[in-house]
Short mmCIF file of C-alpha atoms in Angstrom, two decimals:
data_model
loop_
_atom_site.label_atom_id
_atom_site.label_comp_id
_atom_site.label_asym_id
_atom_site.label_seq_id
_atom_site.Cartn_x
_atom_site.Cartn_y
_atom_site.Cartn_z
CA MET A 1 -87.55 -31.25 -35.20
CA GLN A 2 -86.07 -33.85 -33.55
CA LYS A 3 -82.82 -31.98 -31.58
CA PHE A 4 -83.20 -30.33 -28.27
CA PRO A 5 -84.45 -26.58 -28.83
CA ILE A 6 -81.59 -24.52 -28.25
CA GLY A 7 -81.46 -21.11 -29.53
CA PHE A 8 -81.17 -17.04 -28.70
CA TRP A 9 -83.33 -13.82 -28.27
CA ASN A 10 -82.09 -11.30 -32.04
CA TYR A 11 -82.01 -8.17 -31.77
CA THR A 12 -80.37 -7.23 -35.29
CA THR A 13 -81.96 -7.01 -38.49
CA VAL A 14 -81.63 -8.93 -41.28
CA GLU A 15 -78.82 -5.95 -42.70
CA GLN A 16 -76.76 -6.51 -39.70
CA THR A 17 -76.89 -10.78 -39.67
CA CYS A 18 -74.58 -12.69 -42.97
CA PRO A 19 -75.31 -15.70 -43.81
CA GLU A 20 -71.98 -16.47 -42.35
CA ALA A 21 -72.81 -15.45 -38.60
CA VAL A 22 -75.03 -19.11 -38.93
CA GLU A 23 -71.65 -20.87 -38.91
CA ASP A 24 -70.82 -19.52 -35.17
CA TRP A 25 -74.50 -20.31 -34.40
CA GLU A 26 -74.44 -24.01 -34.87
CA LYS A 27 -70.66 -24.04 -33.41
CA LEU A 28 -72.47 -22.88 -30.84
CA GLY A 29 -74.74 -25.30 -30.48
CA MET A 30 -77.82 -23.89 -31.64
CA THR A 31 -80.59 -25.79 -32.78
CA LEU A 32 -83.86 -23.30 -33.04
CA THR A 33 -83.25 -19.38 -33.26
CA PHE A 34 -84.83 -16.43 -34.07
CA SER A 35 -84.92 -14.40 -37.59
CA PRO A 36 -83.27 -11.02 -36.98
CA GLN A 37 -86.11 -8.86 -37.26
CA TYR A 38 -87.97 -8.33 -40.68
CA ASP A 39 -90.10 -5.82 -42.19
CA PRO A 40 -91.45 -5.83 -45.60
CA VAL A 41 -91.37 -2.29 -46.32
CA ARG A 42 -87.30 -1.84 -44.72
CA HIS A 43 -85.55 -4.45 -45.32
CA SER A 44 -85.01 -7.20 -47.67
CA ARG A 45 -86.68 -10.11 -48.40
CA GLN A 46 -83.60 -12.51 -50.46
CA ALA A 47 -81.34 -11.50 -47.34
CA LEU A 48 -83.29 -13.52 -45.21
CA LEU A 49 -84.30 -16.37 -47.38
CA ASP A 50 -80.26 -16.04 -47.86
CA LEU A 51 -79.90 -16.33 -43.89
CA LEU A 52 -83.06 -19.55 -43.79
CA ASP A 53 -81.17 -20.84 -46.49
CA ALA A 54 -77.82 -20.92 -44.55
CA CYS A 55 -79.86 -22.69 -41.08
CA ARG A 56 -80.88 -25.19 -43.21
CA SER A 57 -77.75 -26.84 -44.81
CA ARG A 58 -76.73 -26.65 -40.86
CA ASP A 59 -80.12 -28.10 -39.34
CA ILE A 60 -80.80 -24.85 -37.52
CA GLY A 61 -84.72 -24.11 -37.47
CA VAL A 62 -86.25 -20.70 -37.54
CA ILE A 63 -88.70 -18.90 -35.41
CA VAL A 64 -88.99 -15.65 -38.53
CA ASN A 65 -89.71 -12.44 -36.70
CA ASP A 66 -91.39 -10.60 -39.07
CA SER A 67 -93.32 -7.30 -38.64
CA ARG A 68 -96.62 -8.35 -40.31
CA THR A 69 -97.26 -11.22 -37.57
CA ARG A 70 -97.50 -9.20 -34.91
CA TRP A 71 -100.87 -9.18 -32.39
CA GLY A 72 -101.41 -6.01 -33.17
CA ASN A 73 -105.06 -5.77 -33.85
CA ALA A 74 -105.72 -9.44 -34.37
CA ALA A 75 -108.66 -9.33 -31.81
CA SER A 76 -110.84 -6.43 -33.27
CA ASP A 77 -109.34 -7.14 -37.10
CA PRO A 78 -109.42 -10.57 -37.76
CA ALA A 79 -109.43 -10.41 -41.54
CA GLY A 80 -106.83 -7.75 -41.66
CA TYR A 81 -104.40 -10.04 -39.49
CA ARG A 82 -105.29 -12.97 -41.41
CA GLU A 83 -104.40 -10.61 -44.46
CA ARG A 84 -100.83 -10.02 -42.68
CA PHE A 85 -100.28 -13.63 -41.54
CA LEU A 86 -100.38 -15.00 -45.13
CA GLN A 87 -98.04 -12.43 -46.62
CA ALA A 88 -95.57 -13.70 -44.33
CA CYS A 89 -96.78 -17.25 -44.64
CA GLY A 90 -96.53 -16.53 -48.30
CA ASP A 91 -92.79 -15.23 -48.54
CA PHE A 92 -91.27 -18.05 -45.70
CA GLY A 93 -93.48 -20.01 -44.48
CA LYS A 94 -92.99 -22.77 -46.56
CA HIS A 95 -88.98 -22.28 -46.29
CA PRO A 96 -87.63 -26.16 -44.79
CA ALA A 97 -86.27 -23.96 -42.03
CA VAL A 98 -88.58 -22.27 -40.98
CA VAL A 99 -90.69 -23.89 -38.39
CA GLY A 100 -92.86 -20.64 -37.68
CA PHE A 101 -93.63 -16.83 -36.64
CA HIS A 102 -92.87 -14.97 -33.70
CA LEU A 103 -96.71 -12.64 -32.73
CA GLY A 104 -95.33 -10.45 -29.98
CA ASP A 105 -93.91 -10.12 -26.81
CA GLU A 106 -94.31 -9.28 -23.33
CA PRO A 107 -98.63 -8.52 -22.96
CA TYR A 108 -99.28 -6.80 -20.44
CA HIS A 109 -102.44 -4.68 -20.69
CA PRO A 110 -106.10 -7.18 -21.28
CA GLN A 111 -106.20 -5.89 -24.71
CA ASP A 112 -102.73 -7.52 -25.58
CA PHE A 113 -104.11 -10.33 -24.39
CA ALA A 114 -106.70 -10.68 -26.39
CA ASN A 115 -104.80 -9.62 -29.22
CA CYS A 116 -102.41 -12.39 -28.45
CA ALA A 117 -104.73 -15.26 -28.39
CA ALA A 118 -106.45 -13.90 -31.41
CA ALA A 119 -103.51 -14.10 -33.58
CA HIS A 120 -102.19 -17.23 -32.36
CA ARG A 121 -105.38 -18.65 -33.69
CA ILE A 122 -105.43 -17.66 -36.73
CA CYS A 123 -101.70 -18.69 -37.35
CA LEU A 124 -103.03 -22.01 -36.10
CA GLU A 125 -105.94 -22.25 -38.00
CA ALA A 126 -104.03 -20.82 -41.06
CA ALA A 127 -100.65 -22.98 -40.59
CA PRO A 128 -101.35 -25.74 -38.55
CA GLU A 129 -97.35 -26.93 -39.28
CA LEU A 130 -96.00 -23.78 -38.33
CA LEU A 131 -95.49 -22.79 -34.60
CA PRO A 132 -96.86 -19.56 -33.74
CA HIS A 133 -94.28 -18.25 -30.90
CA ILE A 134 -95.12 -15.79 -28.40
CA ASN A 135 -93.15 -14.21 -25.42
CA PHE A 136 -94.83 -13.74 -22.38
CA LEU A 137 -93.60 -11.85 -19.48
CA PRO A 138 -91.97 -13.75 -16.39
CA TYR A 139 -95.19 -12.70 -13.95
CA TRP A 140 -94.34 -12.64 -10.60
CA PRO A 141 -96.23 -12.60 -7.23
CA GLY A 142 -99.05 -10.04 -6.67
CA GLN A 143 -99.58 -9.80 -10.57
CA GLU A 144 -102.14 -12.92 -10.86
CA LYS A 145 -105.12 -10.17 -10.06
CA THR A 146 -103.69 -6.56 -11.02
CA VAL A 147 -102.67 -8.30 -14.69
CA LEU A 148 -103.36 -11.61 -15.08
CA LYS A 149 -106.40 -11.09 -13.99
CA ALA A 150 -106.91 -14.95 -12.61
CA ALA A 151 -107.00 -16.58 -9.44
CA SER A 152 -103.10 -17.95 -9.76
CA PHE A 153 -100.43 -18.05 -12.39
CA ARG A 154 -101.29 -21.66 -13.03
CA ASP A 155 -105.04 -20.57 -13.41
CA TRP A 156 -103.92 -18.20 -16.07
CA ALA A 157 -101.43 -20.37 -17.49
CA ALA A 158 -104.17 -22.79 -18.58
CA GLY A 159 -106.58 -20.45 -19.86
CA MET A 160 -104.34 -19.17 -21.78
CA VAL A 161 -102.74 -22.11 -23.07
CA LYS A 162 -106.86 -23.53 -23.66
CA SER A 163 -108.12 -19.89 -25.84
CA ALA A 164 -105.34 -19.05 -27.86
CA GLY A 165 -104.23 -22.90 -28.39
CA LEU A 166 -100.65 -22.45 -27.39
CA LYS A 167 -98.65 -25.36 -28.64
CA VAL A 168 -95.80 -24.20 -25.82
CA LEU A 169 -95.57 -21.18 -23.01
CA CYS A 170 -92.61 -19.34 -23.75
#
């Protein structure tokens, strides 16, 4: 993507977001944004594909918010996580609007950090052309030792980038 990434956090589901909404996104200057939430059990795959087509026609990149790519149990069951991730990739990963997949939001507990790092590494290995996306909390002073288990935020960030192989730190 050659454009500056401007987007938004999308709290809707696939059925709540019609492809015509993408015209508004373009008018607002969006260039890279989240898809609506998608769960293959509850939502229409075709509806998300139609939305991705609309994004592609307006040159808007998408980070797919697919429930199968959430980091849950990625550290304790890497094979199971890889299988879920590959299913999502099979459904959407080759679409030209797709930039990557959202892996989860705001890790806080030690197991969350282990799972998000493991998920990120698996995604990079399985689909290195795609961007795995994790949204970290805005950790505040004092949490370095209690939550992050690091001497400083900078030390934690450097360690997370290295251990997970992060392409971006959000």
